[in-house]
Tab-separated table of C-alpha atoms in Angstrom:
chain	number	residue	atom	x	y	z
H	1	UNK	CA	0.000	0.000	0.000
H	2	UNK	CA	1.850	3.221	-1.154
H	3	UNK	CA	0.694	5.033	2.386
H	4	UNK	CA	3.441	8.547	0.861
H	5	UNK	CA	1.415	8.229	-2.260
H	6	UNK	CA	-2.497	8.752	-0.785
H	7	UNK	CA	-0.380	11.422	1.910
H	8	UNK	CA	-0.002	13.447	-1.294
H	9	UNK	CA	-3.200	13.245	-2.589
H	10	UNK	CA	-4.829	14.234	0.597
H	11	UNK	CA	-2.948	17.179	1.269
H	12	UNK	CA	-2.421	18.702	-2.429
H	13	UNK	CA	-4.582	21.473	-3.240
H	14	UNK	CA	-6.200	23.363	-6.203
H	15	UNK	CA	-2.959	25.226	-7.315
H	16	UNK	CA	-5.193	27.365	-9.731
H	17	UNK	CA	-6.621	29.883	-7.176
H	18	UNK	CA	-10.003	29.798	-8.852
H	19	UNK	CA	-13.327	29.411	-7.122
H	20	UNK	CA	-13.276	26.187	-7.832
H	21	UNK	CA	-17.144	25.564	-8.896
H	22	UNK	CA	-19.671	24.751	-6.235
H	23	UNK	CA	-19.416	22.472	-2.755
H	24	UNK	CA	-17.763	25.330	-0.585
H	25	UNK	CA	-19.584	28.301	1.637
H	26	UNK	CA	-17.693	31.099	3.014
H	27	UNK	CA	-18.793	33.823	4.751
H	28	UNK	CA	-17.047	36.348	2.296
H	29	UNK	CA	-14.138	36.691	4.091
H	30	UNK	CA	-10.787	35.369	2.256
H	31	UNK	CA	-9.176	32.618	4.069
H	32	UNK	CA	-6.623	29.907	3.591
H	33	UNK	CA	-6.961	26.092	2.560
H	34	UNK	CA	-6.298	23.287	4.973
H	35	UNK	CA	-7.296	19.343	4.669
H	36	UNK	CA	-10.850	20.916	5.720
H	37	UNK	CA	-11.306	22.664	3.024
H	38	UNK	CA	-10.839	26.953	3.710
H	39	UNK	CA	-10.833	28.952	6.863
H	40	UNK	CA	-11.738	31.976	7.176
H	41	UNK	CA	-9.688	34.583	8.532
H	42	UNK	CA	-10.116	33.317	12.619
H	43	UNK	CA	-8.525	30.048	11.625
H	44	UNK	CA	-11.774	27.989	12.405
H	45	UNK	CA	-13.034	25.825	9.334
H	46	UNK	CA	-16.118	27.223	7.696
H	47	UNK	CA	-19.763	25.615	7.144
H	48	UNK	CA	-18.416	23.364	4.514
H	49	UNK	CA	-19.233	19.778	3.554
H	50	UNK	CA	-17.029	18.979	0.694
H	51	UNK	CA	-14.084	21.200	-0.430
H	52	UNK	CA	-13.778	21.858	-4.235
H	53	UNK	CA	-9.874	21.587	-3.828
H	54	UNK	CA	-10.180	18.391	-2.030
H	55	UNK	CA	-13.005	15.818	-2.532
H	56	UNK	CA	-11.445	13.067	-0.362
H	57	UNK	CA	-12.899	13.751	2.891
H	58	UNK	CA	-15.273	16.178	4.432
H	59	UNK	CA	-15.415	18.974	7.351
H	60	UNK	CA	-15.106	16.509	10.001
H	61	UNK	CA	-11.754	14.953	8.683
H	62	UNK	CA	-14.072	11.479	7.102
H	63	UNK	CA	-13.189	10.219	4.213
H	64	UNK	CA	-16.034	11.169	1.222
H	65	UNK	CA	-18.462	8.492	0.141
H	66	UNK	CA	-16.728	6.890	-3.019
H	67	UNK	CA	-13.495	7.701	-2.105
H	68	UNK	CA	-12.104	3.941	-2.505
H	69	UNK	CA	-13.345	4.409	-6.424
H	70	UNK	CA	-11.361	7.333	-6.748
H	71	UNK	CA	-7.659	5.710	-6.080
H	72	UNK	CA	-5.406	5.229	-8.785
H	73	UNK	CA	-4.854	2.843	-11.225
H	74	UNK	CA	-1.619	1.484	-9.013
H	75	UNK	CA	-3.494	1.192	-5.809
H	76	UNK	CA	-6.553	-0.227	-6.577
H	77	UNK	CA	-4.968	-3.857	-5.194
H	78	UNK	CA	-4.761	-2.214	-1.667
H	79	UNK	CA	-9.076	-1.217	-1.589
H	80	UNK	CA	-9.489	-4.037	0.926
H	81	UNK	CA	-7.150	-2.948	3.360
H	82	UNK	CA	-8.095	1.064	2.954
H	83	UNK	CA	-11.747	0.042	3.190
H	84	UNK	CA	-10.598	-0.185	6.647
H	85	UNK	CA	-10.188	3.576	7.569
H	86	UNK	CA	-12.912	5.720	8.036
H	87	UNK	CA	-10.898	9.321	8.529
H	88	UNK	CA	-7.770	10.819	7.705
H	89	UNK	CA	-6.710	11.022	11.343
H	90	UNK	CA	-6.572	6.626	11.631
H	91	UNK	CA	-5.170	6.116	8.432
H	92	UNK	CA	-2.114	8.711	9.139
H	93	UNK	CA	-1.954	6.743	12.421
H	94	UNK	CA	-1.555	3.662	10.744
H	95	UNK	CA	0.963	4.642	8.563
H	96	UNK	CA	3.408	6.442	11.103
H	97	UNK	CA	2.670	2.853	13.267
H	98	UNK	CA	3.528	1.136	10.441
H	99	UNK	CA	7.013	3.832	9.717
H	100	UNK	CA	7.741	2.744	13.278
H	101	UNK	CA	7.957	-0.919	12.930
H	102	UNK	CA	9.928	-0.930	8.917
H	103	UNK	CA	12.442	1.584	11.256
H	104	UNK	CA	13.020	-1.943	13.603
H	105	UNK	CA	13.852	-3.725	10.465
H	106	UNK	CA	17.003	-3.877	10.867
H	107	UNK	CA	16.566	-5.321	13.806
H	108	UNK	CA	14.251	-8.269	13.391
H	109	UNK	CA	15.367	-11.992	12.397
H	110	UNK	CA	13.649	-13.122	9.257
H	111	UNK	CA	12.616	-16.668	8.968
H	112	UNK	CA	14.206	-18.116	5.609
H	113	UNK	CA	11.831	-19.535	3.449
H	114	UNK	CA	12.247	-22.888	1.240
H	115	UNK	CA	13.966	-21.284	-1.281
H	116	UNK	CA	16.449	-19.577	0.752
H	117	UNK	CA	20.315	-19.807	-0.145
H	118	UNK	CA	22.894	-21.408	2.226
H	119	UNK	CA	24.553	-17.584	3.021
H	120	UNK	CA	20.736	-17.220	3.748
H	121	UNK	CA	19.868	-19.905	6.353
H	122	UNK	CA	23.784	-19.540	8.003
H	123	UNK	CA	23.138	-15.661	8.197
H	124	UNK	CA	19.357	-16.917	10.364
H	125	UNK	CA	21.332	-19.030	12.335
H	126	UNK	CA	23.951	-17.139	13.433
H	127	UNK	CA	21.897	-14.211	14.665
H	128	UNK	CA	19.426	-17.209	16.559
H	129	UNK	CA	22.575	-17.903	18.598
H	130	UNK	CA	24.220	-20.565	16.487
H	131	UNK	CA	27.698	-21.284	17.124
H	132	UNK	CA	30.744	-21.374	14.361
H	133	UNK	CA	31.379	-24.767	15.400
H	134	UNK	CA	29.638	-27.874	16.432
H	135	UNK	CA	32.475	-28.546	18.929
H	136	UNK	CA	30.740	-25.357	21.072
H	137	UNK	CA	28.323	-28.526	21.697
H	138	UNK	CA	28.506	-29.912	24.825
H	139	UNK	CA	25.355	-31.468	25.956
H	140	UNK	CA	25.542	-34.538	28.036
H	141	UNK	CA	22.470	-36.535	29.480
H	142	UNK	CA	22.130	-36.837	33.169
H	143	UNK	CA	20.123	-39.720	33.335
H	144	UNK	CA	22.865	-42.412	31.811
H	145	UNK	CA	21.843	-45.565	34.196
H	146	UNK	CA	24.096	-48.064	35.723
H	147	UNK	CA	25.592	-50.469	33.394
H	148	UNK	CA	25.430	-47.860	30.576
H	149	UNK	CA	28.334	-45.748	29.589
H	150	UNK	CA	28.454	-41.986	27.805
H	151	UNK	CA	29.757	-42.770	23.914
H	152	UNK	CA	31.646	-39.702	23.416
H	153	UNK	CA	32.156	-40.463	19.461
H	154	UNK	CA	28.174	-40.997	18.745
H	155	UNK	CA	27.985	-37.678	21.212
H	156	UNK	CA	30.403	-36.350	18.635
H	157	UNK	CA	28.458	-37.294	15.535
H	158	UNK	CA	24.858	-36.225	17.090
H	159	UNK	CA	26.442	-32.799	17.632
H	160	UNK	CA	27.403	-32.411	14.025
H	161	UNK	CA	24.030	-33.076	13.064
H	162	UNK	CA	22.378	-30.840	14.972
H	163	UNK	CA	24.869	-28.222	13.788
H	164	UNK	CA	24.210	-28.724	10.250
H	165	UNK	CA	20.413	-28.463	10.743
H	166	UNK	CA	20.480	-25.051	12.832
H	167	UNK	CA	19.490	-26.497	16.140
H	168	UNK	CA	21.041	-24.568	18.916
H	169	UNK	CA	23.179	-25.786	22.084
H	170	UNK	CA	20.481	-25.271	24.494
H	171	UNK	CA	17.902	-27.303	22.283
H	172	UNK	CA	20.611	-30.087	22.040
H	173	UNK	CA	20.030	-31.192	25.584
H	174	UNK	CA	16.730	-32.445	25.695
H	175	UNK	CA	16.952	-34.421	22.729
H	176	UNK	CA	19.970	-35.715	24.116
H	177	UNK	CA	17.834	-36.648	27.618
H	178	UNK	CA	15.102	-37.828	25.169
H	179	UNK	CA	17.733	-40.087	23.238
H	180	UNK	CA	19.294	-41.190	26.075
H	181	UNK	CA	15.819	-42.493	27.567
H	182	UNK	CA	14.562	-44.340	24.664
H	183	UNK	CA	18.172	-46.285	24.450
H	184	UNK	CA	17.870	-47.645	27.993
H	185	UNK	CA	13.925	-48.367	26.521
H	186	UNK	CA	15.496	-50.224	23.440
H	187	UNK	CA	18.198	-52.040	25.543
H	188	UNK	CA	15.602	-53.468	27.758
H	189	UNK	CA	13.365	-54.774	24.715
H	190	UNK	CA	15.886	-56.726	23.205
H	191	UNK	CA	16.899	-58.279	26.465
H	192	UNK	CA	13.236	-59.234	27.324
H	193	UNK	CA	13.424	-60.743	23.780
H	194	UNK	CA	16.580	-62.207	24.463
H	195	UNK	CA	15.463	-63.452	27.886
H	196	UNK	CA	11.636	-64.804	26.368
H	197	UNK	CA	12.930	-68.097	25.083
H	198	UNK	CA	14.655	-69.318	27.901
H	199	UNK	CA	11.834	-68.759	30.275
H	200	UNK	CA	9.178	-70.499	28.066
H	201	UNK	CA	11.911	-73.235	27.548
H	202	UNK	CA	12.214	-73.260	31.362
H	203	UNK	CA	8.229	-73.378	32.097
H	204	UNK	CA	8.043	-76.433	29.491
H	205	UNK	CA	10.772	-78.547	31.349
H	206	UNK	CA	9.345	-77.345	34.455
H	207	UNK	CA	5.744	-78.545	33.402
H	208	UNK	CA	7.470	-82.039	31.793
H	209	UNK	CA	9.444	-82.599	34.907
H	210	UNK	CA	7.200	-81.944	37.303
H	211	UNK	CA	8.443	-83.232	40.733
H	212	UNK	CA	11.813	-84.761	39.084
H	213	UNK	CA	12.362	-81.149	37.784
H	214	UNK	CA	15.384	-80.482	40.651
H	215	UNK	CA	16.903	-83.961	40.170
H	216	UNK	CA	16.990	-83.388	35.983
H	217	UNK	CA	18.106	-80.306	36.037
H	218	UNK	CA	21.168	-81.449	38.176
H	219	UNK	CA	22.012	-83.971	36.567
H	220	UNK	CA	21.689	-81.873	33.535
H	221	UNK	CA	24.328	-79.625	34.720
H	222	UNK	CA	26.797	-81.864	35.540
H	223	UNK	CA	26.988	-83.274	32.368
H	224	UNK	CA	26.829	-79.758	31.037
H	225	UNK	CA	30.119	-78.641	32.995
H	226	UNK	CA	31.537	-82.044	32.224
H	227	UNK	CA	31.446	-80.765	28.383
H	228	UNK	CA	32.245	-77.502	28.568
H	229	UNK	CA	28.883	-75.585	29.094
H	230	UNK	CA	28.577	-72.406	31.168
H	231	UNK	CA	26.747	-72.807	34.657
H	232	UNK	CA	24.157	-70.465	33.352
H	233	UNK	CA	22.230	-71.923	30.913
H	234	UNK	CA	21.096	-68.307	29.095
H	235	UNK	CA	24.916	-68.602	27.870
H	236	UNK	CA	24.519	-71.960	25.987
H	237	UNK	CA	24.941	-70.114	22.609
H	238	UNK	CA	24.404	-72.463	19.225
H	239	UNK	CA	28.215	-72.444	18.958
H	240	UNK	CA	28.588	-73.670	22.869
H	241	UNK	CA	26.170	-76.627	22.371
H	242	UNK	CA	27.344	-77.653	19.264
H	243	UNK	CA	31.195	-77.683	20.713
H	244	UNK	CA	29.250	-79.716	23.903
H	245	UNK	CA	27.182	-82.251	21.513
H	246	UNK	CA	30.877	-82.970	20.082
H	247	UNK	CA	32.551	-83.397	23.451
H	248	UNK	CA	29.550	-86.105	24.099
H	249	UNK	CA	29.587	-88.280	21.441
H	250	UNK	CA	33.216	-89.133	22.584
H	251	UNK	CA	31.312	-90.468	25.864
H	252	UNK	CA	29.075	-92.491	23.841
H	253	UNK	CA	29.595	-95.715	22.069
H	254	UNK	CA	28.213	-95.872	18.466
H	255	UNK	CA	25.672	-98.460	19.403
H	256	UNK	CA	24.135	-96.173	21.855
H	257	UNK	CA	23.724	-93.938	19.246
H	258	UNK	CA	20.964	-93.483	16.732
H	259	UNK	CA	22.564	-94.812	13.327
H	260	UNK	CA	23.173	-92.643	10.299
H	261	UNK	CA	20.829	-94.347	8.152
H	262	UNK	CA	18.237	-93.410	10.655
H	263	UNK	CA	18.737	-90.082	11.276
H	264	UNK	CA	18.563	-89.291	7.554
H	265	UNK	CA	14.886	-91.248	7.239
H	266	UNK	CA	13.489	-90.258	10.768
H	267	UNK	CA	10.555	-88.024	11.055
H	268	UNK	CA	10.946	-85.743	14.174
H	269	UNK	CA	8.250	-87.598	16.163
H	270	UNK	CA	10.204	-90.720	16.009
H	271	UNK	CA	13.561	-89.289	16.830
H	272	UNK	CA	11.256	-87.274	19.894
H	273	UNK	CA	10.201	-91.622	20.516
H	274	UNK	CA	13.609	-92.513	20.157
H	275	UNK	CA	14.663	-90.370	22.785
H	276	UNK	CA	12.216	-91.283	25.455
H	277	UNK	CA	13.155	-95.074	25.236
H	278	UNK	CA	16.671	-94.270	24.981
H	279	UNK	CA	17.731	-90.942	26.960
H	280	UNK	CA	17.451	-91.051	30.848
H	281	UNK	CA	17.422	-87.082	30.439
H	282	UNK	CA	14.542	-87.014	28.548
H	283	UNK	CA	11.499	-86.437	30.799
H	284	UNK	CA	9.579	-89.260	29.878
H	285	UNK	CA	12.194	-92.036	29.802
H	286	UNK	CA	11.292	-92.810	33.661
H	287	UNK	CA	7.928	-93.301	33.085
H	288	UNK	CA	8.457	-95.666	29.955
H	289	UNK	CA	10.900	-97.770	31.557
H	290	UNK	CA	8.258	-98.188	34.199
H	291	UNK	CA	10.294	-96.334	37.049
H	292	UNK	CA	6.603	-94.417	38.103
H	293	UNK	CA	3.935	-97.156	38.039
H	294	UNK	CA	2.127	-98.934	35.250
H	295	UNK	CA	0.212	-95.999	34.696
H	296	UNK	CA	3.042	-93.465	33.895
H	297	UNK	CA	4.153	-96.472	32.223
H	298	UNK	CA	1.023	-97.250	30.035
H	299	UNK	CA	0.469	-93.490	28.864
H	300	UNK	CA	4.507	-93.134	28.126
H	301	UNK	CA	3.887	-96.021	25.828
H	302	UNK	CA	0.883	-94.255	24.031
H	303	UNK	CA	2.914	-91.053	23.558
H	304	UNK	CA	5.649	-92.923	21.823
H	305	UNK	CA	3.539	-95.144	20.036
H	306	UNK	CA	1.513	-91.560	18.429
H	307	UNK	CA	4.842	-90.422	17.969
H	308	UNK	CA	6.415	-92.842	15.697
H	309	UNK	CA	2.650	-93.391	13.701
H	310	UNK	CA	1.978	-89.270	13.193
H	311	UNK	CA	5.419	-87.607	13.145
């Protein structure tokens, strides 16, 4: 809105000096012109509605009816926001409001937009508070729990990043809290998934065993230590059991041993048979060699049975 340009055309008079056709009443007397229209000689504005010279507003400082209509060619874009003022007096307001805040220009911090340049977005930064260098970083969470420890080249990394993207120092440490938190949250998830199959594995021996569950599992871990195996069982990694299995079969004669031939033709319901009528580790193998009563004995003999006929 060119506020210097509507300035001028309120305040320019009729340079002619004629009477200027009809719209103004005197009282005879010669006066001067103001933004009223003319005074007469006491200085006080005379019955007047519209002044010849000046058809923008009236005697009472109010923009004329129509005035909007009147604007230039190269205004007419700013209508809406003149349709606003209702008198000279609020619209000159506006505009030296308006002066005021363009003369604290110089002082505001302008927002780069998408298309910015880099000079652009580093000169933003830099007046936000942004440091020269991301080693000026040096955020560190207080909440690191036991058994964790601060990674100072991750820290190092992190800080890079957040230098690159403008965020500053004192924004760094909460993310670095927030990080820090949902670590410990991720380290605790994988060892609840790590920790899942042993404790179903435990429940089913536990359920299988029953009342012999103490006397298994010892004997269990001797022959695990005998082999190799670590005391706690959540150690027995694939690599570990294999290396054990190997150590075994040095323990076993060949005719204890399920034959090659076998093993490549077996379902896994009879090798699961094979073991109960064989293996005194196996849970059932007390029961089918009639250690617990004909019952235990009788049922034992179904399972295997079902096993070897359905897989």
């Amino acid at each position: 809105m060119n506020i210097k340009n509507m300035k001028m055309m309120f305040l320019n008079s009729d340079q002619g000096g004629g009477s200027g056709g009809e719209g103004t009443q005197t009282s005879g007397q010669e006066g001067t012109e103001s933004l009223l229209g003319k005074t007469g000689t006491s200085g006080k504005p005379t019955e007047t509605t519209q002044s010849a010279s000046n058809p923008w507003i009236n005697d009472k400082g109010e923009f004329t009816e129509g005035w909007l209509d009147r604007l230039p060619d190269d205004m007419k874009e700013s209508r809406a926001t003149l349709a606003k003022f209702k008198d000279l007096n609020g619209l000159l307001k506006s505009n030296a409001s308006l002066e005021k805040i363009l003369g604290k220009k110089g002082e505001a911090v302008m927002i780069p937009g998408p298309d910015a340049s880099p000079e652009e977005k580093s000169a933003f930064y830099k007046r936000m508070g942004l440091p020269e260098k991301a080693d000026a970083y040096k955020a560190k969470p207080g909440n690191i729990p036991d058994g964790f420890e601060w990674d100072e080249a991750r820290a190092t990394e992190f800080n890079s990043l957040a230098h690159s993207l403008g965020i500053l120092p004192s924004q760094t440490e909460p993310l670095m809290e927030k990080f820090a938190e949902l670590e410990v949250q991720r380290d605790k998830e994988i060892r609840d998934a790590q920790e899942k199959p042993f404790l179903e594995a435990h429940k089913a021996l536990t359920e299988a065993w029953k009342e012999n569950f103490a006397t298994n599992e010892a004997a269990m871990k001797r022959v695990a230590k005998s082999c190799g195996l670590p005391d706690n069982m959540r150690e027995w990694t694939p690599d570990k059991v294999a290396k054990a299995l190997l150590d075994v079969k040095s323990w076993v004669s060949d005719d204890k041993l399920v034959p090659i031939d076998t093993m490549a033709t077996a379902q896994p319901g009879q090798l699961r048979a094979q073991a109960i009528m064989t293996d005194p580790a196996n849970p059932y193998y007390a029961a089918y060699a009639g250690k617990q009563g004909p019952q235990k004995q009788k049922e034992a003999a179904a399972l295997v049975m079902s096993l070897i006929q359905n897989g």
